[in-house]
């Protein structure tokens, strides 16, 4: 009966791995090989850390809701303007990412950690307004995000197997999420 929670924790570790690999590659290349930080690798690194870190915290929240952890309420937690705040956080992370993509070596050193922090926070804020009954669908979409972060990690590491496996995981997670939403009579958006 605890398979969904275990699956969510597996996605959390996958997201953590992708986020840490992206972070390590960014700082490694920034210090020793700044010529490697061209536009495409930077796009992959930014996608990897945003998707990886939001998958980490979102999956932990989903597992906690299913496990009925005391400090994570199973009921939806909402407040006025929540969607605006959530979208705002994501937009700020993407804008900072775009600045880093354009000029990775010359951008402010605080931008990368801020993107990481916003991604971690966005994962929590993405899952907290969804009730426990819908967590299997949330876990499925987080599976898709973990797959997409693996694709980005494959591009960063120049690993074709990671790219293909991540793309399969990401697309199958998305398809499963859509099917589950239809079956549960829920809106996918």
PDB file of C-alpha atoms in Angstrom:
ATOM      1  CA  UNK A   1       0.000   0.000   0.000  1.00  0.00           C
ATOM      2  CA  UNK A   2       2.993   2.333   0.366  1.00  0.00           C
ATOM      3  CA  UNK A   3       4.245   1.895  -3.209  1.00  0.00           C
ATOM      4  CA  UNK A   4       3.168   5.408  -4.291  1.00  0.00           C
ATOM      5  CA  UNK A   5       5.139   6.976  -1.436  1.00  0.00           C
ATOM      6  CA  UNK A   6       8.203   4.889  -2.286  1.00  0.00           C
ATOM      7  CA  UNK A   7       7.832   5.825  -5.940  1.00  0.00           C
ATOM      8  CA  UNK A   8       7.624   9.508  -5.013  1.00  0.00           C
ATOM      9  CA  UNK A   9      10.805   9.198  -2.939  1.00  0.00           C
ATOM     10  CA  UNK A  10      12.552   7.526  -5.896  1.00  0.00           C
ATOM     11  CA  UNK A  11      11.583  10.500  -8.057  1.00  0.00           C
ATOM     12  CA  UNK A  12      12.855  12.819  -5.334  1.00  0.00           C
ATOM     13  CA  UNK A  13      16.280  11.156  -5.414  1.00  0.00           C
ATOM     14  CA  UNK A  14      16.296  11.263  -9.230  1.00  0.00           C
ATOM     15  CA  UNK A  15      15.524  14.978  -9.128  1.00  0.00           C
ATOM     16  CA  UNK A  16      18.205  15.538  -6.489  1.00  0.00           C
ATOM     17  CA  UNK A  17      20.769  13.676  -8.603  1.00  0.00           C
ATOM     18  CA  UNK A  18      19.936  15.747 -11.686  1.00  0.00           C
ATOM     19  CA  UNK A  19      20.028  19.002  -9.754  1.00  0.00           C
ATOM     20  CA  UNK A  20      23.357  18.177  -8.118  1.00  0.00           C
ATOM     21  CA  UNK A  21      24.933  17.078 -11.407  1.00  0.00           C
ATOM     22  CA  UNK A  22      23.809  20.319 -13.055  1.00  0.00           C
ATOM     23  CA  UNK A  23      25.141  22.357 -10.156  1.00  0.00           C
ATOM     24  CA  UNK A  24      28.477  20.509 -10.145  1.00  0.00           C
ATOM     25  CA  UNK A  25      28.921  20.874 -13.910  1.00  0.00           C
ATOM     26  CA  UNK A  26      28.103  24.588 -13.803  1.00  0.00           C
ATOM     27  CA  UNK A  27      30.632  25.367 -11.081  1.00  0.00           C
ATOM     28  CA  UNK A  28      33.249  22.996 -12.527  1.00  0.00           C
ATOM     29  CA  UNK A  29      33.027  24.563 -15.983  1.00  0.00           C
ATOM     30  CA  UNK A  30      32.802  28.082 -14.550  1.00  0.00           C
ATOM     31  CA  UNK A  31      36.081  27.627 -12.658  1.00  0.00           C
ATOM     32  CA  UNK A  32      38.130  25.425 -14.980  1.00  0.00           C
ATOM     33  CA  UNK A  33      36.576  25.467 -18.472  1.00  0.00           C
ATOM     34  CA  UNK A  34      34.444  28.592 -18.950  1.00  0.00           C
ATOM     35  CA  UNK A  35      34.501  28.042 -22.730  1.00  0.00           C
ATOM     36  CA  UNK A  36      32.203  25.017 -22.151  1.00  0.00           C
ATOM     37  CA  UNK A  37      29.427  27.294 -20.859  1.00  0.00           C
ATOM     38  CA  UNK A  38      27.968  28.073 -24.260  1.00  0.00           C
ATOM     39  CA  UNK A  39      24.254  28.672 -24.796  1.00  0.00           C
ATOM     40  CA  UNK A  40      23.110  25.065 -25.309  1.00  0.00           C
ATOM     41  CA  UNK A  41      24.870  23.519 -22.291  1.00  0.00           C
ATOM     42  CA  UNK A  42      23.616  26.414 -20.151  1.00  0.00           C
ATOM     43  CA  UNK A  43      20.024  25.868 -21.328  1.00  0.00           C
ATOM     44  CA  UNK A  44      20.393  22.198 -20.379  1.00  0.00           C
ATOM     45  CA  UNK A  45      21.910  23.042 -16.972  1.00  0.00           C
ATOM     46  CA  UNK A  46      19.176  25.565 -16.138  1.00  0.00           C
ATOM     47  CA  UNK A  47      16.433  23.118 -17.213  1.00  0.00           C
ATOM     48  CA  UNK A  48      18.150  20.371 -15.236  1.00  0.00           C
ATOM     49  CA  UNK A  49      18.336  22.304 -11.984  1.00  0.00           C
ATOM     50  CA  UNK A  50      14.850  23.806 -12.218  1.00  0.00           C
ATOM     51  CA  UNK A  51      13.179  20.479 -13.036  1.00  0.00           C
ATOM     52  CA  UNK A  52      15.455  18.457 -10.759  1.00  0.00           C
ATOM     53  CA  UNK A  53      15.075  20.559  -7.643  1.00  0.00           C
ATOM     54  CA  UNK A  54      11.320  21.122  -8.028  1.00  0.00           C
ATOM     55  CA  UNK A  55      10.955  17.351  -8.477  1.00  0.00           C
ATOM     56  CA  UNK A  56      12.929  16.811  -5.264  1.00  0.00           C
ATOM     57  CA  UNK A  57      10.752  18.933  -2.992  1.00  0.00           C
ATOM     58  CA  UNK A  58       7.503  18.245  -4.847  1.00  0.00           C
ATOM     59  CA  UNK A  59       8.028  14.496  -4.551  1.00  0.00           C
ATOM     60  CA  UNK A  60       8.886  14.726  -0.866  1.00  0.00           C
ATOM     61  CA  UNK A  61       5.674  16.712  -0.305  1.00  0.00           C
ATOM     62  CA  UNK A  62       3.638  14.160  -2.286  1.00  0.00           C
ATOM     63  CA  UNK A  63       5.118  11.244  -0.335  1.00  0.00           C
ATOM     64  CA  UNK A  64       4.472  13.086   2.922  1.00  0.00           C
ATOM     65  CA  UNK A  65       0.844  13.738   2.027  1.00  0.00           C
ATOM     66  CA  UNK A  66       0.307  10.071   1.165  1.00  0.00           C
ATOM     67  CA  UNK A  67       2.126   8.877   4.285  1.00  0.00           C
ATOM     68  CA  UNK A  68       0.066  11.330   6.359  1.00  0.00           C
ATOM     69  CA  UNK A  69       3.125  12.946   7.918  1.00  0.00           C
ATOM     70  CA  UNK A  70       1.944  15.284  10.679  1.00  0.00           C
ATOM     71  CA  UNK A  71       3.680  18.418   9.383  1.00  0.00           C
ATOM     72  CA  UNK A  72       2.383  17.941   5.810  1.00  0.00           C
ATOM     73  CA  UNK A  73      -1.404  18.271   5.705  1.00  0.00           C
ATOM     74  CA  UNK A  74      -3.245  15.876   3.405  1.00  0.00           C
ATOM     75  CA  UNK A  75      -5.866  18.480   2.631  1.00  0.00           C
ATOM     76  CA  UNK A  76      -5.192  21.162   0.021  1.00  0.00           C
ATOM     77  CA  UNK A  77      -3.478  24.256   1.449  1.00  0.00           C
ATOM     78  CA  UNK A  78      -4.460  27.348  -0.499  1.00  0.00           C
ATOM     79  CA  UNK A  79      -4.320  31.109  -0.043  1.00  0.00           C
ATOM     80  CA  UNK A  80      -5.406  34.113  -2.123  1.00  0.00           C
ATOM     81  CA  UNK A  81      -3.100  34.844  -5.049  1.00  0.00           C
ATOM     82  CA  UNK A  82      -1.375  31.474  -4.789  1.00  0.00           C
ATOM     83  CA  UNK A  83      -1.243  30.867  -8.544  1.00  0.00           C
ATOM     84  CA  UNK A  84       0.226  34.328  -9.129  1.00  0.00           C
ATOM     85  CA  UNK A  85       2.907  33.748  -6.471  1.00  0.00           C
ATOM     86  CA  UNK A  86       3.745  30.300  -7.888  1.00  0.00           C
ATOM     87  CA  UNK A  87       3.945  31.477 -11.482  1.00  0.00           C
ATOM     88  CA  UNK A  88       5.931  34.516 -10.336  1.00  0.00           C
ATOM     89  CA  UNK A  89       8.539  32.309  -8.641  1.00  0.00           C
ATOM     90  CA  UNK A  90       8.867  30.171 -11.755  1.00  0.00           C
ATOM     91  CA  UNK A  91       9.127  33.224 -14.028  1.00  0.00           C
ATOM     92  CA  UNK A  92      11.836  34.788 -11.830  1.00  0.00           C
ATOM     93  CA  UNK A  93      13.815  31.519 -11.913  1.00  0.00           C
ATOM     94  CA  UNK A  94      13.462  31.340 -15.709  1.00  0.00           C
ATOM     95  CA  UNK A  95      14.458  35.000 -16.186  1.00  0.00           C
ATOM     96  CA  UNK A  96      17.527  34.556 -13.971  1.00  0.00           C
ATOM     97  CA  UNK A  97      18.288  31.387 -15.929  1.00  0.00           C
ATOM     98  CA  UNK A  98      18.024  33.318 -19.210  1.00  0.00           C
ATOM     99  CA  UNK A  99      20.483  35.904 -17.886  1.00  0.00           C
ATOM    100  CA  UNK A 100      22.910  33.107 -16.972  1.00  0.00           C
ATOM    101  CA  UNK A 101      22.431  31.482 -20.374  1.00  0.00           C
ATOM    102  CA  UNK A 102      23.358  34.707 -22.154  1.00  0.00           C
ATOM    103  CA  UNK A 103      26.380  35.502 -19.956  1.00  0.00           C
ATOM    104  CA  UNK A 104      27.284  32.662 -17.547  1.00  0.00           C
ATOM    105  CA  UNK A 105      30.704  33.931 -16.556  1.00  0.00           C
ATOM    106  CA  UNK A 106      29.716  37.593 -16.288  1.00  0.00           C
ATOM    107  CA  UNK A 107      26.364  37.204 -14.494  1.00  0.00           C
ATOM    108  CA  UNK A 108      26.137  37.864 -10.785  1.00  0.00           C
ATOM    109  CA  UNK A 109      27.340  34.890  -8.692  1.00  0.00           C
ATOM    110  CA  UNK A 110      24.173  34.958  -6.549  1.00  0.00           C
ATOM    111  CA  UNK A 111      21.872  34.089  -9.478  1.00  0.00           C
ATOM    112  CA  UNK A 112      22.575  30.359  -9.654  1.00  0.00           C
ATOM    113  CA  UNK A 113      21.829  29.663  -5.955  1.00  0.00           C
ATOM    114  CA  UNK A 114      18.690  31.827  -6.190  1.00  0.00           C
ATOM    115  CA  UNK A 115      17.441  29.711  -9.121  1.00  0.00           C
ATOM    116  CA  UNK A 116      18.091  26.589  -7.047  1.00  0.00           C
ATOM    117  CA  UNK A 117      16.238  28.023  -4.034  1.00  0.00           C
ATOM    118  CA  UNK A 118      13.257  29.160  -6.144  1.00  0.00           C
ATOM    119  CA  UNK A 119      13.059  25.713  -7.750  1.00  0.00           C
ATOM    120  CA  UNK A 120      13.070  23.994  -4.355  1.00  0.00           C
ATOM    121  CA  UNK A 121      10.394  26.357  -3.064  1.00  0.00           C
ATOM    122  CA  UNK A 122       8.325  26.019  -6.244  1.00  0.00           C
ATOM    123  CA  UNK A 123       8.233  22.231  -5.802  1.00  0.00           C
ATOM    124  CA  UNK A 124       6.647  22.657  -2.369  1.00  0.00           C
ATOM    125  CA  UNK A 125       4.235  25.339  -3.548  1.00  0.00           C
ATOM    126  CA  UNK A 126       3.242  23.272  -6.592  1.00  0.00           C
ATOM    127  CA  UNK A 127       2.137  20.261  -4.529  1.00  0.00           C
ATOM    128  CA  UNK A 128       0.787  21.829  -1.307  1.00  0.00           C
ATOM    129  CA  UNK A 129      -2.535  23.034  -2.827  1.00  0.00           C
ATOM    130  CA  UNK A 130      -3.399  19.526  -4.071  1.00  0.00           C
ATOM    131  CA  UNK A 131      -5.254  17.093  -1.837  1.00  0.00           C
ATOM    132  CA  UNK A 132      -4.004  13.640  -0.879  1.00  0.00           C
ATOM    133  CA  UNK A 133      -6.531  11.837  -3.084  1.00  0.00           C
ATOM    134  CA  UNK A 134      -4.926  13.357  -6.197  1.00  0.00           C
ATOM    135  CA  UNK A 135      -1.341  12.537  -5.173  1.00  0.00           C
ATOM    136  CA  UNK A 136      -0.995   9.520  -7.528  1.00  0.00           C
ATOM    137  CA  UNK A 137      -1.560  11.872 -10.470  1.00  0.00           C
ATOM    138  CA  UNK A 138       0.855  14.404  -8.988  1.00  0.00           C
ATOM    139  CA  UNK A 139       3.475  11.669  -8.558  1.00  0.00           C
ATOM    140  CA  UNK A 140       2.967  10.708 -12.183  1.00  0.00           C
ATOM    141  CA  UNK A 141       3.585  14.264 -13.419  1.00  0.00           C
ATOM    142  CA  UNK A 142       6.612  14.560 -11.108  1.00  0.00           C
ATOM    143  CA  UNK A 143       7.847  11.348 -12.757  1.00  0.00           C
ATOM    144  CA  UNK A 144       7.604  13.202 -16.044  1.00  0.00           C
ATOM    145  CA  UNK A 145       9.606  16.130 -14.627  1.00  0.00           C
ATOM    146  CA  UNK A 146      12.275  13.724 -13.338  1.00  0.00           C
ATOM    147  CA  UNK A 147      12.498  12.228 -16.819  1.00  0.00           C
ATOM    148  CA  UNK A 148      12.880  15.648 -18.401  1.00  0.00           C
ATOM    149  CA  UNK A 149      15.585  16.582 -15.904  1.00  0.00           C
ATOM    150  CA  UNK A 150      17.354  13.330 -16.867  1.00  0.00           C
ATOM    151  CA  UNK A 151      17.168  14.400 -20.532  1.00  0.00           C
ATOM    152  CA  UNK A 152      18.823  17.698 -19.641  1.00  0.00           C
ATOM    153  CA  UNK A 153      21.413  15.839 -17.567  1.00  0.00           C
ATOM    154  CA  UNK A 154      22.105  13.603 -20.581  1.00  0.00           C
ATOM    155  CA  UNK A 155      22.835  16.665 -22.697  1.00  0.00           C
ATOM    156  CA  UNK A 156      25.101  18.140 -20.007  1.00  0.00           C
ATOM    157  CA  UNK A 157      27.019  14.868 -19.608  1.00  0.00           C
ATOM    158  CA  UNK A 158      26.883  14.035 -23.342  1.00  0.00           C
ATOM    159  CA  UNK A 159      25.218  10.707 -22.559  1.00  0.00           C
ATOM    160  CA  UNK A 160      22.806   9.446 -25.238  1.00  0.00           C
ATOM    161  CA  UNK A 161      21.390   6.696 -23.014  1.00  0.00           C
ATOM    162  CA  UNK A 162      20.328   9.259 -20.397  1.00  0.00           C
ATOM    163  CA  UNK A 163      18.718  11.384 -23.103  1.00  0.00           C
ATOM    164  CA  UNK A 164      16.706   8.472 -24.536  1.00  0.00           C
ATOM    165  CA  UNK A 165      15.751   6.939 -21.162  1.00  0.00           C
ATOM    166  CA  UNK A 166      14.800  10.351 -19.754  1.00  0.00           C
ATOM    167  CA  UNK A 167      12.698  11.161 -22.822  1.00  0.00           C
ATOM    168  CA  UNK A 168      10.865   7.839 -22.508  1.00  0.00           C
ATOM    169  CA  UNK A 169      10.316   8.417 -18.784  1.00  0.00           C
ATOM    170  CA  UNK A 170       9.189  12.021 -19.318  1.00  0.00           C
ATOM    171  CA  UNK A 171       6.767  11.241 -22.136  1.00  0.00           C
ATOM    172  CA  UNK A 172       5.301   8.138 -20.491  1.00  0.00           C
ATOM    173  CA  UNK A 173       4.813  10.051 -17.218  1.00  0.00           C
ATOM    174  CA  UNK A 174       3.000  12.806 -19.090  1.00  0.00           C
ATOM    175  CA  UNK A 175       0.759  10.360 -20.955  1.00  0.00           C
ATOM    176  CA  UNK A 176      -0.018   8.473 -17.735  1.00  0.00           C
ATOM    177  CA  UNK A 177      -0.874  11.751 -15.962  1.00  0.00           C
ATOM    178  CA  UNK A 178      -3.312  12.745 -18.700  1.00  0.00           C
ATOM    179  CA  UNK A 179      -4.950   9.304 -18.641  1.00  0.00           C
ATOM    180  CA  UNK A 180      -5.222   9.387 -14.836  1.00  0.00           C
ATOM    181  CA  UNK A 181      -6.807  12.854 -14.901  1.00  0.00           C
ATOM    182  CA  UNK A 182      -9.425  11.698 -17.397  1.00  0.00           C
ATOM    183  CA  UNK A 183     -10.130   8.546 -15.383  1.00  0.00           C
ATOM    184  CA  UNK A 184     -10.495  10.539 -12.158  1.00  0.00           C
ATOM    185  CA  UNK A 185     -12.598  13.229 -13.831  1.00  0.00           C
ATOM    186  CA  UNK A 186     -10.025  15.916 -12.986  1.00  0.00           C
ATOM    187  CA  UNK A 187      -8.663  18.779 -15.037  1.00  0.00           C
ATOM    188  CA  UNK A 188      -5.088  18.159 -16.183  1.00  0.00           C
ATOM    189  CA  UNK A 189      -4.269  21.866 -15.910  1.00  0.00           C
TER     190      UNK A 189
END
